[in-house]
């Protein structure tokens, strides 16, 4: 009996041991995971706190795009933080030291008395651009697998460790290739001091007085099209003064453009990174400047197309869409070389029918085109679904695929048929007899529908090129969604209804989809009147070819 009791006791101990070890094997991984998660969250909070308080524009990356070395400990790093303004790269554990030790690009020079007209180089060690050459010996920099060589954050010149001498450390920076586009920090500090003293005679301030100075302001919409705006913001901040680069998620164009009032009259160039809607937003802000009496500060506008359609950008020679294939340096060169032209802007007034209608007419400003019919219906359906699930519409290809889906659907349903029985059209006061149509499109620019030259069509008839600065609108009709698709692949021509200075369209009955520059809505019986509003000063780039024939270039 005693032996049986001791056997039961030993089995009980063995069971307890097994239970304890089983519990430990379950709890230990859970505790380790929880501890690691806590440490990671704590580390992320510390990093965010440093990012928030820092004068650097820090961003975190899980993988650098090229071999990188920490600017503090000089160790090779795969991930860590980088400054989008000055280009510093640092490991996670050295972030705080780097933030305290290194200065970022200064927007304005610190007060040193007087009116400075120059500044020394701002050298950053290591991680120089690939294929860069030393400004002293002209040999390639950054070839050794370690933290080596220097780069100036303003002029972008690079120099070897052994080539840099004391004179280079104190030498005045020339601001390099883009000196005519950069707003120097010493200029802003001088202007700031003059404003405090209530002086506005900026003409003698350097580089205001320099003949070829044409400062550029970059306005980027990071929500446009293919979501490249965030990357472009950083690249432009590296090459220019960060004060010149604005994120339109954080500041409106009207506020950003007030920088023009501190710069030479009629010399500023604005680069809009976004779709046609973003360009329209900026042009509206420029119109507000005219109302405020700031007409002499009006800038000329260039476009970097990030949207889906980009028809205005295509018309002005900036291409049908940007996907990173052109370096940012080349984009700035194109802006410098572009020619100034005018763009007609039109007032679209929509007055609802009805004797007791007391609502004010809806007023839009048109840069590209107005339409009623199948293409407006596609835009309306696309817009409704993008509002519901915006995260799905982050790619230009997906956006065009959705447009194709709704166009195919309308080919079968034909929701806009017999439009000619529902509307009346007047061109410069003359009534136009309409054939059997499903849609009417009123054009201000040469391109429509994401790259199609609608007015010229296939070119088998002698129609003059549509212009965007002649005060004339081109009016065409389409037989349906399938006809629109045929026109886009050059298998058919539109129904050309005429050209006019004023267009009046009366919707007599039912509800129809309408759009102005891609902004759609469903409209009941009304009168639509389109009249000339103003001109916008734009920049035309003659070097960019579109997918249509070279002969149809607007530069002719």
Coordinates of C-alpha atoms in Angstrom, one line a residue:
X1 CA 0.0 0.0 0.0
X2 CA 2.9 2.3 0.9
X3 CA 4.5 1.6 -2.5
X4 CA 1.3 2.3 -4.3
X5 CA 0.9 5.6 -2.4
X6 CA 4.5 6.7 -3.4
X7 CA 3.8 5.8 -7.0
X8 CA 0.6 7.9 -7.1
X9 CA 2.5 10.8 -5.5
X10 CA 5.3 10.6 -8.1
X11 CA 2.7 10.4 -11.0
X12 CA 1.0 13.5 -9.5
X13 CA 4.3 15.3 -9.4
X14 CA 5.1 14.3 -13.0
X15 CA 1.6 15.6 -14.1
X16 CA 2.2 18.9 -12.3
X17 CA 5.6 19.2 -14.0
X18 CA 4.0 18.5 -17.4
X19 CA 1.3 21.0 -16.7
X20 CA 3.8 23.7 -15.7
X21 CA 6.0 23.1 -18.7
X22 CA 3.0 23.1 -21.0
X23 CA 1.8 26.4 -19.5
X24 CA 5.3 27.9 -19.8
X25 CA 5.6 26.8 -23.5
X26 CA 2.3 28.5 -24.2
X27 CA 2.8 31.7 -22.1
X28 CA 6.5 32.3 -22.9
X29 CA 6.0 33.0 -26.7
X30 CA 2.9 35.1 -25.8
X31 CA 4.9 37.2 -23.2
X32 CA 7.8 37.6 -25.6
X33 CA 5.5 38.7 -28.4
X34 CA 3.7 41.2 -26.1
X35 CA 7.1 42.5 -24.8
X36 CA 8.3 43.0 -28.4
X37 CA 5.1 44.7 -29.4
X38 CA 5.3 47.0 -26.4
X39 CA 8.9 47.9 -27.2
X40 CA 8.1 48.5 -30.9
X41 CA 5.1 50.7 -30.0
X42 CA 7.3 52.6 -27.5
X43 CA 10.1 53.0 -30.1
X44 CA 7.5 54.2 -32.7
X45 CA 6.2 56.8 -30.2
X46 CA 9.7 58.1 -29.6
X47 CA 10.4 58.3 -33.3
X48 CA 7.1 60.1 -33.9
X49 CA 8.0 62.5 -31.1
X50 CA 11.4 63.3 -32.7
X51 CA 9.8 63.7 -36.1
X52 CA 7.2 66.1 -34.7
X53 CA 9.7 68.3 -32.9
X54 CA 12.4 68.2 -35.5
X55 CA 13.3 70.9 -38.0
X56 CA 14.2 68.1 -40.4
X57 CA 11.6 66.6 -42.7
X58 CA 12.1 63.1 -41.4
X59 CA 10.5 60.0 -43.1
X60 CA 10.9 56.4 -42.1
X61 CA 11.6 53.7 -44.6
X62 CA 11.8 49.9 -44.3
X63 CA 14.3 49.6 -47.2
X64 CA 16.5 52.3 -48.7
X65 CA 16.5 52.4 -52.5
X66 CA 20.3 52.4 -52.8
X67 CA 23.3 51.4 -50.5
X68 CA 23.1 53.7 -47.5
X69 CA 25.2 54.5 -44.5
X70 CA 24.3 56.1 -41.2
X71 CA 25.5 59.7 -41.0
X72 CA 26.3 59.3 -37.2
X73 CA 27.8 55.8 -36.8
X74 CA 28.8 55.3 -40.4
X75 CA 27.4 51.7 -40.4
X76 CA 25.7 50.2 -43.4
X77 CA 21.9 50.4 -43.0
X78 CA 19.0 48.8 -44.8
X79 CA 16.2 50.7 -43.1
X80 CA 15.9 53.9 -41.0
X81 CA 15.0 57.6 -41.4
X82 CA 15.9 60.1 -44.1
X83 CA 15.3 63.8 -44.4
X84 CA 13.4 64.8 -47.5
X85 CA 14.9 68.3 -47.5
X86 CA 18.7 67.8 -46.9
X87 CA 19.0 64.1 -47.7
X88 CA 20.5 62.9 -44.3
X89 CA 20.1 59.1 -43.7
X90 CA 20.4 57.6 -40.3
X91 CA 19.7 54.4 -38.4
X92 CA 16.9 54.2 -35.9
X93 CA 19.2 54.2 -32.8
X94 CA 21.2 57.2 -34.0
X95 CA 18.1 59.3 -35.0
X96 CA 18.1 61.5 -31.9
X97 CA 21.9 62.2 -32.2
X98 CA 21.6 63.1 -35.9
X99 CA 18.6 65.4 -35.2
X100 CA 20.7 67.3 -32.6
X101 CA 24.0 67.3 -34.5
X102 CA 23.1 68.2 -38.1
X103 CA 21.3 71.3 -39.4
X104 CA 18.7 71.0 -42.1
X105 CA 18.2 73.3 -45.1
X106 CA 17.5 76.8 -43.8
X107 CA 14.4 78.5 -45.3
X108 CA 15.7 81.8 -44.1
X109 CA 19.2 82.8 -43.0
X110 CA 19.6 83.5 -39.3
X111 CA 19.8 87.3 -38.6
X112 CA 23.4 88.5 -39.0
X113 CA 22.7 92.2 -39.6
X114 CA 22.8 94.0 -43.0
X115 CA 21.4 92.6 -46.2
X116 CA 23.5 89.5 -47.2
X117 CA 23.7 88.6 -50.9
X118 CA 25.4 85.2 -50.6
X119 CA 25.8 82.2 -48.4
X120 CA 28.4 79.4 -48.0
X121 CA 27.9 75.8 -49.1
X122 CA 26.0 73.5 -46.8
X123 CA 27.9 70.2 -46.9
X124 CA 26.4 66.8 -45.9
X125 CA 28.7 63.8 -45.7
X126 CA 28.0 60.5 -47.4
X127 CA 25.2 58.9 -49.5
X128 CA 26.0 61.1 -52.5
X129 CA 23.9 60.5 -55.7
X130 CA 25.0 57.6 -57.9
X131 CA 27.2 58.7 -60.9
X132 CA 28.0 62.1 -59.4
X133 CA 31.3 63.7 -60.1
X134 CA 33.7 65.6 -57.8
X135 CA 33.7 69.4 -58.5
X136 CA 37.5 69.5 -58.0
X137 CA 39.0 66.5 -59.7
X138 CA 36.0 65.6 -61.9
X139 CA 36.2 61.9 -60.9
X140 CA 33.2 59.8 -59.7
X141 CA 32.1 60.2 -56.1
X142 CA 30.6 57.7 -53.7
X143 CA 32.4 54.7 -55.2
X144 CA 33.7 53.3 -51.9
X145 CA 31.4 51.0 -49.7
X146 CA 31.4 53.3 -46.7
X147 CA 30.3 56.8 -45.6
X148 CA 32.4 59.0 -47.8
X149 CA 32.5 62.2 -49.8
X150 CA 30.3 65.4 -49.5
X151 CA 27.3 66.9 -51.2
X152 CA 26.1 70.5 -50.9
X153 CA 22.3 70.5 -50.2
X154 CA 21.8 73.7 -52.3
X155 CA 23.9 73.5 -55.4
X156 CA 24.0 69.6 -55.4
X157 CA 27.8 69.7 -56.1
X158 CA 29.8 66.7 -54.8
X159 CA 33.4 66.5 -53.7
X160 CA 35.7 63.8 -52.4
X161 CA 36.9 63.6 -48.8
X162 CA 40.5 64.2 -49.9
X163 CA 39.5 67.0 -52.3
X164 CA 37.5 69.1 -49.9
X165 CA 39.7 71.9 -48.5
X166 CA 39.0 74.8 -46.1
X167 CA 38.3 77.2 -48.9
X168 CA 35.5 75.0 -50.2
X169 CA 33.9 74.9 -46.7
X170 CA 33.7 78.7 -46.6
X171 CA 33.2 79.4 -50.4
X172 CA 30.0 81.0 -51.5
X173 CA 27.4 78.6 -52.9
X174 CA 26.3 79.3 -56.5
X175 CA 23.0 77.3 -56.1
X176 CA 24.1 75.3 -59.1
X177 CA 22.1 74.5 -62.3
X178 CA 18.8 75.7 -60.8
X179 CA 20.0 79.1 -59.4
X180 CA 17.4 80.9 -61.5
X181 CA 14.5 78.8 -59.9
X182 CA 15.6 78.8 -56.3
X183 CA 14.6 81.4 -53.7
X184 CA 17.8 81.8 -51.6
X185 CA 17.4 81.9 -47.8
X186 CA 19.3 85.3 -47.6
X187 CA 16.7 86.8 -50.0
X188 CA 13.8 85.8 -47.7
X189 CA 15.6 87.0 -44.6
X190 CA 16.2 90.4 -46.2
X191 CA 12.6 90.7 -47.4
X192 CA 11.4 89.7 -43.9
X193 CA 13.5 92.5 -42.3
X194 CA 12.3 95.0 -44.9
X195 CA 8.6 94.2 -44.2
X196 CA 9.2 94.7 -40.5
X197 CA 10.5 98.1 -41.3
X198 CA 7.5 98.6 -43.7
X199 CA 9.7 99.0 -46.8
X200 CA 8.4 97.4 -50.0
X201 CA 11.1 98.5 -52.5
X202 CA 12.5 95.0 -53.2
X203 CA 14.1 95.9 -56.6
X204 CA 17.6 96.2 -55.3
X205 CA 17.6 93.0 -53.3
X206 CA 19.7 90.1 -54.7
X207 CA 18.6 88.1 -56.7
X208 CA 15.4 90.2 -57.3
X209 CA 17.5 92.5 -59.5
X210 CA 19.0 89.7 -61.5
X211 CA 17.7 89.6 -65.1
X212 CA 17.0 85.9 -65.6
X213 CA 15.7 85.0 -62.1
X214 CA 12.3 83.1 -62.5
X215 CA 11.6 81.5 -59.1
X216 CA 9.3 78.5 -59.3
X217 CA 6.6 77.5 -56.8
X218 CA 5.6 73.8 -56.7
X219 CA 2.0 72.9 -55.7
X220 CA 1.5 69.1 -55.4
X221 CA -1.8 67.3 -54.9
X222 CA -0.7 64.0 -53.2
X223 CA -4.2 62.5 -53.8
X224 CA -4.1 62.8 -57.6
X225 CA -4.2 59.8 -59.9
X226 CA -1.3 57.4 -59.1
X227 CA -0.3 58.8 -55.6
X228 CA 3.2 60.0 -56.7
X229 CA 2.8 63.4 -55.1
X230 CA 4.4 62.4 -51.8
X231 CA 7.6 61.2 -53.5
X232 CA 7.7 64.3 -55.8
X233 CA 7.4 66.6 -52.8
X234 CA 10.6 65.3 -51.3
X235 CA 12.5 65.4 -54.6
X236 CA 11.6 69.0 -55.2
X237 CA 12.5 70.0 -51.6
X238 CA 15.9 68.5 -52.2
X239 CA 16.6 70.6 -55.3
X240 CA 14.8 73.8 -54.2
X241 CA 14.2 75.8 -51.1
X242 CA 11.6 73.9 -49.1
X243 CA 9.5 77.1 -48.7
X244 CA 8.8 76.9 -52.5
X245 CA 7.2 73.4 -52.2
X246 CA 3.6 73.1 -51.0
X247 CA 1.4 70.1 -50.2
X248 CA -2.2 71.0 -51.2
X249 CA -3.5 68.6 -48.5
X250 CA -2.1 71.0 -45.9
X251 CA -2.5 74.5 -47.5
X252 CA -4.8 75.9 -50.1
X253 CA -3.5 77.3 -53.4
X254 CA -4.7 80.8 -52.5
X255 CA -2.5 80.9 -49.4
X256 CA 0.5 79.3 -51.2
X257 CA 0.3 81.8 -54.0
X258 CA 0.7 84.7 -51.7
X259 CA 4.5 83.9 -51.8
X260 CA 4.3 85.5 -55.3
X261 CA 3.8 89.0 -53.7
X262 CA 7.3 88.8 -52.3
X263 CA 8.9 87.9 -55.7
X264 CA 9.5 89.9 -59.0
X265 CA 6.4 90.9 -61.0
X266 CA 5.5 88.7 -64.0
X267 CA 8.5 86.4 -63.3
X268 CA 7.2 83.6 -61.1
X269 CA 6.4 80.2 -62.5
X270 CA 4.1 77.7 -60.8
X271 CA 4.4 74.0 -61.3
X272 CA 1.1 72.2 -60.5
X273 CA 1.6 68.5 -59.8
X274 CA -1.8 66.9 -60.1
X275 CA -4.7 66.3 -62.5
X276 CA -6.8 68.7 -64.5
X277 CA -9.0 69.3 -61.4
X278 CA -6.0 70.4 -59.4
X279 CA -5.0 72.8 -62.2
X280 CA -8.5 74.3 -62.2
X281 CA -8.3 74.8 -58.4
X282 CA -5.0 76.7 -58.8
X283 CA -6.3 78.8 -61.7
X284 CA -9.3 79.7 -59.6
X285 CA -6.9 80.9 -56.8
X286 CA -5.1 83.0 -59.4
X287 CA -8.4 84.6 -60.4
X288 CA -8.9 85.5 -56.7
X289 CA -5.5 87.3 -56.9
X290 CA -6.8 89.5 -59.7
X291 CA -9.9 90.4 -57.6
X292 CA -7.6 91.4 -54.8
X293 CA -5.6 93.8 -57.1
X294 CA -2.6 91.5 -57.2
X295 CA -2.6 91.2 -61.0
X296 CA 1.0 92.2 -61.5
X297 CA 2.1 89.2 -59.4
X298 CA 0.1 86.7 -61.5
X299 CA 2.4 83.6 -62.2
X300 CA 2.6 81.4 -65.3
X301 CA 1.4 77.8 -64.8
X302 CA 3.1 74.6 -65.9
X303 CA 1.7 71.1 -65.3
X304 CA 3.1 67.8 -64.1
X305 CA 0.2 65.4 -65.0
X306 CA -0.6 63.0 -62.1
X307 CA -4.3 62.7 -62.8
X308 CA -6.3 60.2 -64.8
X309 CA -7.3 62.1 -68.0
X310 CA -4.8 65.0 -68.1
X311 CA -6.3 66.4 -71.3
X312 CA -5.3 70.0 -70.4
X313 CA -1.7 68.9 -69.7
X314 CA -1.7 67.0 -73.0
X315 CA -2.9 70.1 -74.9
X316 CA -0.1 72.2 -73.4
X317 CA 2.6 69.7 -74.3
X318 CA 3.3 68.3 -70.8
X319 CA 2.2 64.8 -71.7
X320 CA -0.7 62.5 -71.0
X321 CA 0.5 61.2 -67.6
X322 CA 3.6 61.1 -65.4
X323 CA 4.8 57.9 -63.9
X324 CA 8.4 58.8 -62.8
X325 CA 10.0 58.1 -66.1
X326 CA 11.5 61.6 -66.3
X327 CA 14.0 62.8 -63.6
X328 CA 12.8 65.7 -61.5
X329 CA 15.9 67.7 -62.7
X330 CA 14.6 67.4 -66.3
X331 CA 11.2 68.5 -65.2
X332 CA 12.7 71.7 -63.8
X333 CA 14.7 72.3 -67.0
X334 CA 11.5 71.9 -69.0
X335 CA 9.8 74.5 -66.8
X336 CA 12.7 76.9 -67.3
X337 CA 12.6 76.5 -71.1
X338 CA 8.8 76.6 -71.5
X339 CA 7.1 79.3 -73.5
X340 CA 4.2 81.5 -72.2
X341 CA 0.8 81.2 -73.8
X342 CA -2.8 82.1 -73.0
X343 CA -5.7 79.7 -72.1
X344 CA -9.3 80.8 -72.5
X345 CA -11.4 80.2 -69.4
X346 CA -15.2 80.1 -69.7
X347 CA -18.2 80.8 -67.4
X348 CA -20.8 78.0 -67.4
X349 CA -24.1 79.2 -65.9
X350 CA -26.8 76.6 -65.2
X351 CA -30.3 78.1 -64.5
X352 CA -33.0 75.7 -63.4
X353 CA -36.4 76.0 -65.1
X354 CA -39.5 76.8 -63.2
X355 CA -41.6 79.9 -62.4
X356 CA -41.2 79.6 -58.7
X357 CA -37.5 78.8 -58.8
X358 CA -35.8 81.1 -56.3
X359 CA -32.4 79.4 -56.2
X360 CA -29.4 81.1 -57.6
X361 CA -28.0 79.7 -60.9
X362 CA -25.1 77.3 -60.5
X363 CA -21.9 78.9 -61.9
X364 CA -18.8 76.9 -62.9
X365 CA -15.5 77.9 -64.5
X366 CA -14.5 75.7 -67.5
X367 CA -11.0 75.1 -68.8
X368 CA -11.4 71.9 -70.7
X369 CA -14.9 71.0 -71.8
X370 CA -18.6 70.7 -70.9
X371 CA -20.7 67.8 -71.9
X372 CA -24.1 66.2 -71.6
X373 CA -24.7 62.6 -72.4
X374 CA -22.8 59.3 -72.2
X375 CA -19.3 60.6 -71.2
X376 CA -20.9 62.7 -68.4
X377 CA -22.8 59.5 -67.3
X378 CA -19.5 57.5 -67.1
X379 CA -17.9 60.3 -65.1
X380 CA -21.0 60.5 -62.7
X381 CA -20.9 56.7 -62.1
X382 CA -17.1 56.8 -61.6
X383 CA -17.4 59.7 -59.2
X384 CA -20.1 58.0 -57.1
X385 CA -18.1 54.8 -56.6
X386 CA -14.8 56.7 -55.9
X387 CA -16.7 58.7 -53.1
X388 CA -17.8 55.3 -51.6
X389 CA -14.4 53.6 -51.7
X390 CA -11.6 56.1 -52.5
X391 CA -8.8 53.6 -51.5
X392 CA -9.6 51.5 -54.6
X393 CA -9.0 54.4 -57.0
X394 CA -5.3 54.9 -56.4
X395 CA -4.1 53.9 -59.8
X396 CA -4.5 55.5 -63.2
X397 CA -4.9 52.0 -64.8
X398 CA -7.7 51.1 -62.4
X399 CA -9.4 54.4 -62.9
X400 CA -9.4 53.9 -66.7
X401 CA -10.6 50.3 -66.3
X402 CA -13.6 51.5 -64.3
X403 CA -14.4 54.1 -67.0
X404 CA -14.2 51.3 -69.6
X405 CA -16.6 49.2 -67.5
X406 CA -19.2 52.0 -67.3
X407 CA -18.8 52.8 -71.0
X408 CA -19.5 49.2 -71.9
X409 CA -22.5 49.1 -69.7
X410 CA -24.0 52.2 -71.3
X411 CA -23.5 50.7 -74.8
X412 CA -26.1 48.1 -73.7
X413 CA -28.4 50.2 -71.6
X414 CA -28.4 53.5 -73.7
X415 CA -29.6 55.7 -70.8
X416 CA -29.1 59.0 -72.8
X417 CA -30.8 58.1 -76.1
X418 CA -33.0 60.6 -78.0
X419 CA -31.1 63.6 -76.5
X420 CA -31.9 65.6 -79.7
X421 CA -35.6 65.5 -78.7
X422 CA -34.8 66.7 -75.1
X423 CA -32.5 69.6 -75.8
X424 CA -32.2 72.8 -78.0
X425 CA -28.8 74.1 -79.0
X426 CA -27.9 77.7 -79.9
X427 CA -24.5 78.8 -81.2
X428 CA -24.0 82.6 -81.1
X429 CA -27.8 83.0 -80.9
X430 CA -28.5 80.8 -84.0
X431 CA -30.6 77.6 -83.4
X432 CA -28.9 74.4 -84.6
X433 CA -30.9 71.5 -86.0
X434 CA -29.7 68.4 -84.2
X435 CA -29.4 64.9 -85.8
X436 CA -30.1 61.8 -83.7
X437 CA -27.7 62.1 -80.8
X438 CA -27.0 60.8 -77.3
X439 CA -24.4 63.4 -76.3
X440 CA -23.1 66.9 -76.9
X441 CA -19.6 68.0 -76.0
X442 CA -18.4 71.7 -75.9
X443 CA -14.6 71.9 -76.2
X444 CA -12.1 74.6 -75.2
X445 CA -8.9 72.5 -75.7
X446 CA -7.7 70.1 -78.3
X447 CA -7.8 66.9 -76.3
X448 CA -10.7 65.0 -74.8
X449 CA -11.3 61.7 -73.1
X450 CA -7.8 61.0 -72.0
X451 CA -5.8 61.8 -75.2
X452 CA -8.2 62.0 -78.2
X453 CA -8.2 65.0 -80.5
X454 CA -11.9 65.2 -80.9
X455 CA -12.5 68.1 -83.2
X456 CA -9.9 67.1 -85.8
X457 CA -11.0 63.5 -85.7
X458 CA -9.3 61.1 -88.2
X459 CA -8.1 64.0 -90.3
X460 CA -9.9 62.9 -93.5
X461 CA -11.7 66.3 -93.7
X462 CA -10.1 69.7 -93.8
X463 CA -11.0 71.0 -90.3
X464 CA -8.7 73.6 -88.7
X465 CA -6.9 72.7 -85.5
X466 CA -8.8 73.5 -82.3
X467 CA -7.1 76.3 -80.3
X468 CA -7.3 77.1 -76.7
X469 CA -6.6 80.9 -77.0
X470 CA -8.9 82.0 -79.9
X471 CA -12.1 82.8 -77.9
X472 CA -14.0 80.1 -79.8
X473 CA -15.6 76.9 -78.5
X474 CA -15.9 73.7 -80.7
X475 CA -19.2 71.9 -80.3
X476 CA -19.6 68.2 -81.4
X477 CA -22.2 65.5 -81.0
X478 CA -21.8 61.7 -80.4
X479 CA -24.2 58.9 -81.1
X480 CA -23.5 57.0 -77.9
X481 CA -20.8 55.3 -75.8
X482 CA -19.8 52.9 -78.6
X483 CA -19.4 55.9 -80.9
X484 CA -17.1 57.6 -78.2
X485 CA -15.0 54.4 -78.1
X486 CA -14.7 54.4 -82.0
X487 CA -13.6 58.1 -81.9
X488 CA -10.9 57.3 -79.3
X489 CA -9.4 54.6 -81.4
X490 CA -9.7 56.7 -84.6
X491 CA -12.3 54.5 -86.3
X492 CA -14.9 57.3 -86.5
X493 CA -15.4 61.1 -86.5
X494 CA -17.7 63.1 -84.2
X495 CA -20.7 65.0 -85.5
X496 CA -19.3 68.5 -85.8
X497 CA -22.0 71.0 -84.9
X498 CA -20.0 74.2 -85.2
X499 CA -17.8 76.8 -83.5
X500 CA -19.1 79.7 -81.4
X501 CA -18.2 82.5 -79.0
X502 CA -21.3 81.8 -76.9
X503 CA -23.1 78.5 -76.5
X504 CA -26.7 78.1 -75.1
X505 CA -28.2 74.7 -74.4
X506 CA -31.8 74.2 -73.2
X507 CA -32.7 70.9 -71.5
X508 CA -36.5 70.8 -72.0
X509 CA -37.4 67.6 -70.1
X510 CA -36.2 64.7 -68.0
X511 CA -33.0 64.5 -66.0
X512 CA -29.6 64.1 -67.7
X513 CA -26.0 63.7 -66.6
X514 CA -23.7 66.7 -67.2
X515 CA -20.1 67.5 -66.4
X516 CA -17.7 70.4 -66.4
X517 CA -14.0 69.4 -66.5
X518 CA -14.7 66.0 -65.0
X519 CA -17.0 67.2 -62.2
X520 CA -20.3 65.5 -62.9
X521 CA -23.9 65.9 -61.6
X522 CA -27.4 64.9 -62.6
X523 CA -29.4 67.9 -63.9
X524 CA -33.1 68.5 -64.4
X525 CA -34.7 70.9 -66.9
X526 CA -32.5 74.0 -67.2
X527 CA -30.7 76.4 -69.4
X528 CA -26.9 76.2 -69.7
X529 CA -25.1 79.3 -71.0
X530 CA -21.4 79.3 -71.7
X531 CA -19.6 82.6 -72.2
X532 CA -16.0 83.8 -72.1
X533 CA -14.7 84.7 -68.7
X534 CA -11.0 85.4 -68.7
X535 CA -7.5 84.3 -69.8
X536 CA -5.0 82.2 -67.8
X537 CA -1.3 82.5 -68.3
X538 CA 0.1 79.1 -69.0
X539 CA 3.4 77.5 -70.0
X540 CA 3.7 75.4 -73.1
X541 CA 6.3 72.7 -73.4
X542 CA 7.0 71.9 -77.1
X543 CA 9.3 68.9 -76.4
X544 CA 6.6 66.5 -75.2
X545 CA 4.9 64.3 -77.9
X546 CA 1.5 62.8 -77.3
X547 CA 0.0 59.6 -78.7
X548 CA -1.5 61.4 -81.6
X549 CA 0.3 62.5 -84.8
X550 CA 3.0 65.1 -84.6
X551 CA 1.3 67.1 -87.2
X552 CA -1.6 68.0 -84.9
X553 CA 0.8 69.7 -82.4
X554 CA -0.6 73.0 -81.1
X555 CA 2.8 74.6 -81.5
X556 CA 2.0 75.1 -85.2

